[in-house]
Amino acid sequence: MITRKAYAKINLGLDVTGRREDGYHIVRMIMQNVDIYDTLTFEKNDLGKIRLTANKDTIPTDEHNLIYKVCALLMDKYDIKEGVDVHLEKRIPVAAGMAGGSTDGAAAFYGMKELFDLPITKEEMCEMAVKLGADIPYCIMGGTMLSEGIGEVLTALPDMPDCYILVGKPDINVSTGWVYTELDSKEIEFHPDIDGMCDAIGSGDLGGVCQRLSNVLEPVTKSKYDIIGKIEALMEDGGAVRSIMTGSGPTVFGIFDDEAKLKQAYDKVKESGYCPELFMSKPVNPKY
């Protein structure tokens, strides 16, 4: 049996610089894994089938799941006749802007590679993965990354400075498609300083990183869901250096330079009832 952890991500910076003819948006993002993860277990079966199970009955376990799609893709490419049983223990919030589905898909590439001893490199995985989802290549590589193009052009950055991160998802789901459609109908007034953040990360300047936290999708989501601003305010009142929304939302995270402040803010947000899913976390750089 093979076990893999699939880590969630946050966006320290998210900029949209254009749109391709095929509808994909051109982005410049700084992505960071956090210590919140799903667990996947893989085991061969002799039925020649993919059997996917999950600990939550809201998770699809058929060909609509990225884990299933990755397994099917690799079984076809490498002519694997045996089947595979995969079990997913889901902890990352769903529809949260944290790449929960994409990171599971990335873990499936690694799990299948190890289980069937496949001769596939990380680069080859990324090449196959981008056709399934633009965030999967980042999740395959992991850590602190500058992500460009539609998300598939990746440049490794030094590890994020040490800190503590509070992550909270309110009880709402946001359509990524709706957010991008709304974004396209407006002019982006402010573009994040992605290059400056890269420099701050490189010099280990946590204050410089926090100062440049920015997400062009946030004004769109926030205009419809004012709870996002309320959560950010609570986190900052509790001691966060800065707080911001990740991805297309609705998840919010706050960065702290002190563990006691993190716990204080956790208690404030928990007491508010704004975030049924709330995690005390930290940056991680998985060594795949």
Short mmCIF file of C-alpha atoms in Angstrom, two decimals:
data_model
loop_
_atom_site.label_atom_id
_atom_site.label_comp_id
_atom_site.label_asym_id
_atom_site.label_seq_id
_atom_site.Cartn_x
_atom_site.Cartn_y
_atom_site.Cartn_z
CA MET A 1 0.00 0.00 0.00
CA ILE A 2 1.26 3.49 -0.91
CA THR A 3 0.28 6.58 1.13
CA ARG A 4 0.65 10.16 -0.14
CA LYS A 5 -0.09 13.52 1.44
CA ALA A 6 -1.71 16.13 -0.82
CA TYR A 7 -0.99 19.65 0.50
CA ALA A 8 -3.27 22.65 0.06
CA LYS A 9 -2.01 25.93 -1.40
CA ILE A 10 -2.57 29.61 -0.82
CA ASN A 11 -1.88 32.52 -3.18
CA LEU A 12 0.45 35.11 -1.66
CA GLY A 13 0.00 37.15 -4.82
CA LEU A 14 -2.44 36.68 -7.70
CA ASP A 15 -2.42 38.86 -10.80
CA VAL A 16 -4.29 38.43 -14.09
CA THR A 17 -2.49 40.05 -17.01
CA GLY A 18 -4.59 38.93 -19.99
CA ARG A 19 -6.80 36.32 -21.56
CA ARG A 20 -6.06 33.84 -24.34
CA GLU A 21 -8.35 33.16 -27.28
CA ASP A 22 -9.28 29.79 -25.78
CA GLY A 23 -10.65 31.54 -22.68
CA TYR A 24 -7.80 30.72 -20.31
CA HIS A 25 -6.55 33.66 -18.26
CA ILE A 26 -2.87 34.60 -18.23
CA VAL A 27 -1.68 34.89 -14.64
CA ARG A 28 1.28 35.79 -12.47
CA MET A 29 0.91 34.18 -9.06
CA ILE A 30 3.03 33.30 -6.09
CA MET A 31 1.86 29.97 -4.72
CA GLN A 32 2.68 28.46 -1.33
CA ASN A 33 1.87 25.09 0.21
CA VAL A 34 0.50 25.08 3.75
CA ASP A 35 0.41 22.28 6.29
CA ILE A 36 -3.19 21.31 5.59
CA TYR A 37 -3.45 18.11 3.59
CA ASP A 38 -5.59 15.28 2.28
CA THR A 39 -4.28 11.71 2.56
CA LEU A 40 -4.50 9.25 -0.35
CA THR A 41 -3.79 5.53 -0.14
CA PHE A 42 -3.18 3.37 -3.22
CA GLU A 43 -3.33 -0.41 -3.52
CA LYS A 44 -3.39 -2.72 -6.54
CA ASN A 45 -6.44 -4.85 -7.29
CA ASP A 46 -6.78 -7.72 -9.75
CA LEU A 47 -10.05 -6.48 -11.26
CA GLY A 48 -8.45 -4.14 -13.79
CA LYS A 49 -10.63 -1.31 -12.46
CA ILE A 50 -10.22 2.00 -10.67
CA ARG A 51 -12.13 1.91 -7.38
CA LEU A 52 -12.12 5.26 -5.60
CA THR A 53 -13.59 5.80 -2.14
CA ALA A 54 -13.68 8.88 0.10
CA ASN A 55 -14.45 9.73 3.71
CA LYS A 56 -17.09 12.30 2.67
CA ASP A 57 -20.13 11.32 0.60
CA THR A 58 -20.15 14.73 -1.14
CA ILE A 59 -16.90 13.82 -2.98
CA PRO A 60 -17.48 12.30 -6.45
CA THR A 61 -15.76 8.93 -6.81
CA ASP A 62 -16.21 8.42 -10.55
CA GLU A 63 -14.59 9.87 -13.68
CA HIS A 64 -15.53 13.40 -12.53
CA ASN A 65 -12.83 13.21 -9.83
CA LEU A 66 -9.29 14.29 -10.80
CA ILE A 67 -7.81 11.32 -8.92
CA TYR A 68 -9.82 8.97 -11.11
CA LYS A 69 -8.86 10.89 -14.26
CA VAL A 70 -5.13 10.72 -13.44
CA CYS A 71 -5.30 6.99 -12.69
CA ALA A 72 -7.16 6.34 -15.95
CA LEU A 73 -4.71 8.47 -17.93
CA LEU A 74 -1.66 6.63 -16.59
CA MET A 75 -3.24 3.18 -16.89
CA ASP A 76 -3.96 3.91 -20.54
CA LYS A 77 -0.56 5.47 -21.30
CA TYR A 78 1.44 2.65 -19.68
CA ASP A 79 -0.97 -0.15 -20.62
CA ILE A 80 -1.52 -1.17 -16.99
CA LYS A 81 -3.79 -4.21 -16.82
CA GLU A 82 -4.08 -4.38 -13.03
CA GLY A 83 -6.56 -2.17 -11.25
CA VAL A 84 -6.09 0.26 -8.39
CA ASP A 85 -8.00 0.98 -5.20
CA VAL A 86 -7.64 4.57 -3.99
CA HIS A 87 -9.02 5.95 -0.73
CA LEU A 88 -9.19 9.69 -0.10
CA GLU A 89 -9.27 11.17 3.40
CA LYS A 90 -10.47 14.71 2.65
CA ARG A 91 -9.46 17.52 5.03
CA ILE A 92 -8.82 20.45 2.68
CA PRO A 93 -12.00 22.53 2.34
CA VAL A 94 -13.87 21.96 -0.93
CA ALA A 95 -14.45 24.81 -3.44
CA ALA A 96 -12.21 26.98 -1.30
CA GLY A 97 -9.53 28.44 -3.60
CA MET A 98 -6.94 26.07 -2.07
CA ALA A 99 -6.43 23.66 -5.02
CA GLY A 100 -7.97 20.79 -3.06
CA GLY A 101 -8.93 18.82 -6.19
CA SER A 102 -5.73 19.69 -8.06
CA THR A 103 -3.46 18.61 -5.20
CA ASP A 104 -5.29 15.27 -5.00
CA GLY A 105 -4.69 14.85 -8.73
CA ALA A 106 -0.99 15.62 -8.23
CA ALA A 107 -0.79 13.05 -5.43
CA ALA A 108 -2.39 10.50 -7.78
CA PHE A 109 0.47 10.99 -10.26
CA TYR A 110 3.00 10.25 -7.50
CA GLY A 111 0.98 7.38 -6.02
CA MET A 112 0.58 5.65 -9.38
CA LYS A 113 4.25 6.21 -10.26
CA GLU A 114 5.35 4.53 -7.04
CA LEU A 115 2.74 1.75 -7.02
CA PHE A 116 3.42 0.64 -10.61
CA ASP A 117 7.06 1.78 -10.82
CA LEU A 118 6.33 4.05 -13.78
CA PRO A 119 9.23 5.66 -15.72
CA ILE A 120 7.78 9.17 -15.56
CA THR A 121 9.55 12.38 -14.53
CA LYS A 122 8.06 15.39 -12.73
CA GLU A 123 8.31 17.36 -15.97
CA GLU A 124 6.38 14.68 -17.88
CA MET A 125 3.75 14.61 -15.13
CA CYS A 126 3.34 18.40 -15.43
CA GLU A 127 3.02 18.16 -19.21
CA MET A 128 0.22 15.60 -18.88
CA ALA A 129 -1.38 17.33 -15.88
CA VAL A 130 -1.94 20.78 -17.40
CA LYS A 131 -4.50 19.24 -19.78
CA LEU A 132 -6.53 18.19 -16.73
CA GLY A 133 -6.17 21.38 -14.68
CA ALA A 134 -3.96 24.48 -14.66
CA ASP A 135 -3.12 24.20 -10.92
CA ILE A 136 -1.99 20.57 -11.03
CA PRO A 137 1.56 21.26 -12.32
CA TYR A 138 2.18 23.55 -9.34
CA CYS A 139 0.84 20.89 -6.97
CA ILE A 140 3.21 18.35 -8.55
CA MET A 141 6.22 20.61 -7.95
CA GLY A 142 5.10 22.15 -4.64
CA GLY A 143 6.71 24.64 -2.25
CA THR A 144 7.13 28.34 -2.99
CA MET A 145 6.69 29.06 -6.70
CA LEU A 146 6.16 31.82 -9.20
CA SER A 147 3.43 30.59 -11.53
CA GLU A 148 2.92 32.18 -14.95
CA GLY A 149 1.20 31.47 -18.28
CA ILE A 150 -2.06 29.74 -17.40
CA GLY A 151 -0.33 28.34 -14.33
CA GLU A 152 1.98 25.86 -16.04
CA VAL A 153 5.14 28.02 -16.28
CA LEU A 154 6.76 27.51 -12.89
CA THR A 155 9.85 29.07 -11.33
CA ALA A 156 11.03 27.82 -7.93
CA LEU A 157 11.60 30.51 -5.29
CA PRO A 158 13.45 30.27 -1.96
CA ASP A 159 11.34 28.97 0.93
CA MET A 160 8.87 31.46 2.38
CA PRO A 161 10.14 33.11 5.62
CA ASP A 162 9.08 31.29 8.80
CA CYS A 163 5.66 32.32 10.03
CA TYR A 164 2.28 31.03 11.21
CA ILE A 165 -0.83 31.00 9.03
CA LEU A 166 -4.49 30.97 10.04
CA VAL A 167 -6.81 29.66 7.32
CA GLY A 168 -10.58 30.03 7.49
CA LYS A 169 -13.35 29.09 5.04
CA PRO A 170 -16.81 30.58 5.57
CA ASP A 171 -19.89 28.47 4.87
CA ILE A 172 -20.29 29.66 1.27
CA ASN A 173 -19.11 28.31 -2.08
CA VAL A 174 -17.88 30.61 -4.83
CA SER A 175 -17.97 29.80 -8.55
CA THR A 176 -14.52 30.40 -10.04
CA GLY A 177 -16.15 30.86 -13.45
CA TRP A 178 -18.40 33.60 -12.11
CA VAL A 179 -15.46 35.42 -10.49
CA TYR A 180 -13.42 35.44 -13.71
CA THR A 181 -16.45 36.53 -15.78
CA GLU A 182 -17.00 39.43 -13.41
CA LEU A 183 -13.30 40.29 -13.52
CA ASP A 184 -13.40 40.39 -17.34
CA SER A 185 -16.23 42.93 -17.24
CA LYS A 186 -14.15 45.43 -15.24
CA GLU A 187 -10.79 47.09 -15.51
CA ILE A 188 -8.26 45.90 -12.93
CA GLU A 189 -7.36 49.02 -10.97
CA PHE A 190 -4.36 47.68 -9.07
CA HIS A 191 -1.86 44.98 -10.05
CA PRO A 192 0.10 43.18 -7.31
CA ASP A 193 3.84 43.77 -6.99
CA ILE A 194 4.77 40.18 -7.84
CA ASP A 195 8.42 40.98 -8.58
CA GLY A 196 8.75 42.85 -5.28
CA MET A 197 7.29 39.88 -3.43
CA CYS A 198 9.77 37.54 -5.12
CA ASP A 199 12.56 39.82 -3.86
CA ALA A 200 11.10 39.89 -0.34
CA ILE A 201 10.88 36.10 -0.25
CA GLY A 202 14.45 35.85 -1.53
CA SER A 203 15.73 38.10 1.25
CA GLY A 204 13.65 36.40 3.98
CA ASP A 205 11.67 39.60 4.62
CA LEU A 206 8.33 38.50 6.08
CA GLY A 207 7.18 42.10 6.51
CA GLY A 208 7.93 42.77 2.84
CA VAL A 209 5.94 39.69 1.83
CA CYS A 210 2.94 40.70 3.95
CA GLN A 211 3.07 44.28 2.68
CA ARG A 212 2.69 42.98 -0.89
CA LEU A 213 -0.08 40.42 -0.31
CA SER A 214 -2.58 41.11 -3.09
CA ASN A 215 -5.20 39.27 -5.14
CA VAL A 216 -7.00 40.87 -8.11
CA LEU A 217 -9.91 38.44 -7.67
CA GLU A 218 -10.63 39.55 -4.11
CA PRO A 219 -12.59 42.77 -4.91
CA VAL A 220 -14.95 40.72 -7.12
CA THR A 221 -15.69 38.04 -4.52
CA LYS A 222 -15.72 40.51 -1.63
CA SER A 223 -18.30 42.71 -3.39
CA LYS A 224 -20.79 39.83 -3.22
CA TYR A 225 -19.76 38.26 0.09
CA ASP A 226 -18.99 40.83 2.79
CA ILE A 227 -18.13 38.05 5.26
CA ILE A 228 -14.69 37.88 3.62
CA GLY A 229 -13.85 41.39 4.83
CA LYS A 230 -15.22 40.57 8.28
CA ILE A 231 -12.95 37.53 8.60
CA GLU A 232 -9.92 39.54 7.46
CA ALA A 233 -10.66 42.25 10.03
CA LEU A 234 -11.01 39.67 12.80
CA MET A 235 -7.70 38.05 11.90
CA GLU A 236 -5.91 41.40 11.84
CA ASP A 237 -7.56 42.46 15.11
CA GLY A 238 -6.23 39.20 16.53
CA GLY A 239 -2.66 40.04 15.53
CA ALA A 240 -2.20 39.04 11.87
CA VAL A 241 0.41 41.13 10.06
CA ARG A 242 -1.93 40.97 7.06
CA SER A 243 -4.95 38.95 5.96
CA ILE A 244 -6.21 38.28 2.43
CA MET A 245 -8.40 35.97 0.36
CA THR A 246 -6.79 33.09 -1.55
CA GLY A 247 -7.64 32.12 -5.14
CA SER A 248 -11.19 32.98 -6.19
CA GLY A 249 -12.24 32.52 -2.56
CA PRO A 250 -13.97 32.37 -0.28
CA THR A 251 -11.14 31.14 1.97
CA VAL A 252 -9.20 33.81 3.88
CA PHE A 253 -5.76 33.46 5.46
CA GLY A 254 -3.79 35.61 7.86
CA ILE A 255 -0.01 35.63 8.34
CA PHE A 256 1.38 35.88 11.88
CA ASP A 257 4.91 36.41 13.16
CA ASP A 258 4.06 34.99 16.59
CA GLU A 259 2.36 31.74 17.61
CA ALA A 260 0.57 33.31 20.59
CA LYS A 261 -1.07 35.85 18.26
CA LEU A 262 -2.08 33.02 15.93
CA LYS A 263 -3.88 31.23 18.77
CA GLN A 264 -5.51 34.46 19.91
CA ALA A 265 -6.85 35.12 16.41
CA TYR A 266 -7.98 31.49 16.07
CA ASP A 267 -10.10 31.90 19.19
CA LYS A 268 -11.60 35.18 17.91
CA VAL A 269 -12.55 33.72 14.51
CA LYS A 270 -13.82 30.48 16.07
CA GLU A 271 -16.02 32.40 18.49
CA SER A 272 -17.48 34.50 15.65
CA GLY A 273 -18.86 31.41 13.89
CA TYR A 274 -17.79 32.89 10.54
CA CYS A 275 -15.59 29.93 9.59
CA PRO A 276 -16.87 26.40 10.20
CA GLU A 277 -13.56 25.21 8.72
CA LEU A 278 -10.64 26.85 10.52
CA PHE A 279 -6.99 25.74 10.62
CA MET A 280 -3.81 26.83 12.40
CA SER A 281 -1.05 26.11 9.92
CA LYS A 282 2.36 27.10 8.57
CA PRO A 283 4.17 27.16 5.20
CA VAL A 284 5.60 23.84 4.01
CA ASN A 285 7.89 22.87 1.18
CA PRO A 286 7.17 19.21 0.41
CA LYS A 287 10.20 17.31 -0.87
CA TYR A 288 8.79 15.16 -3.67
#
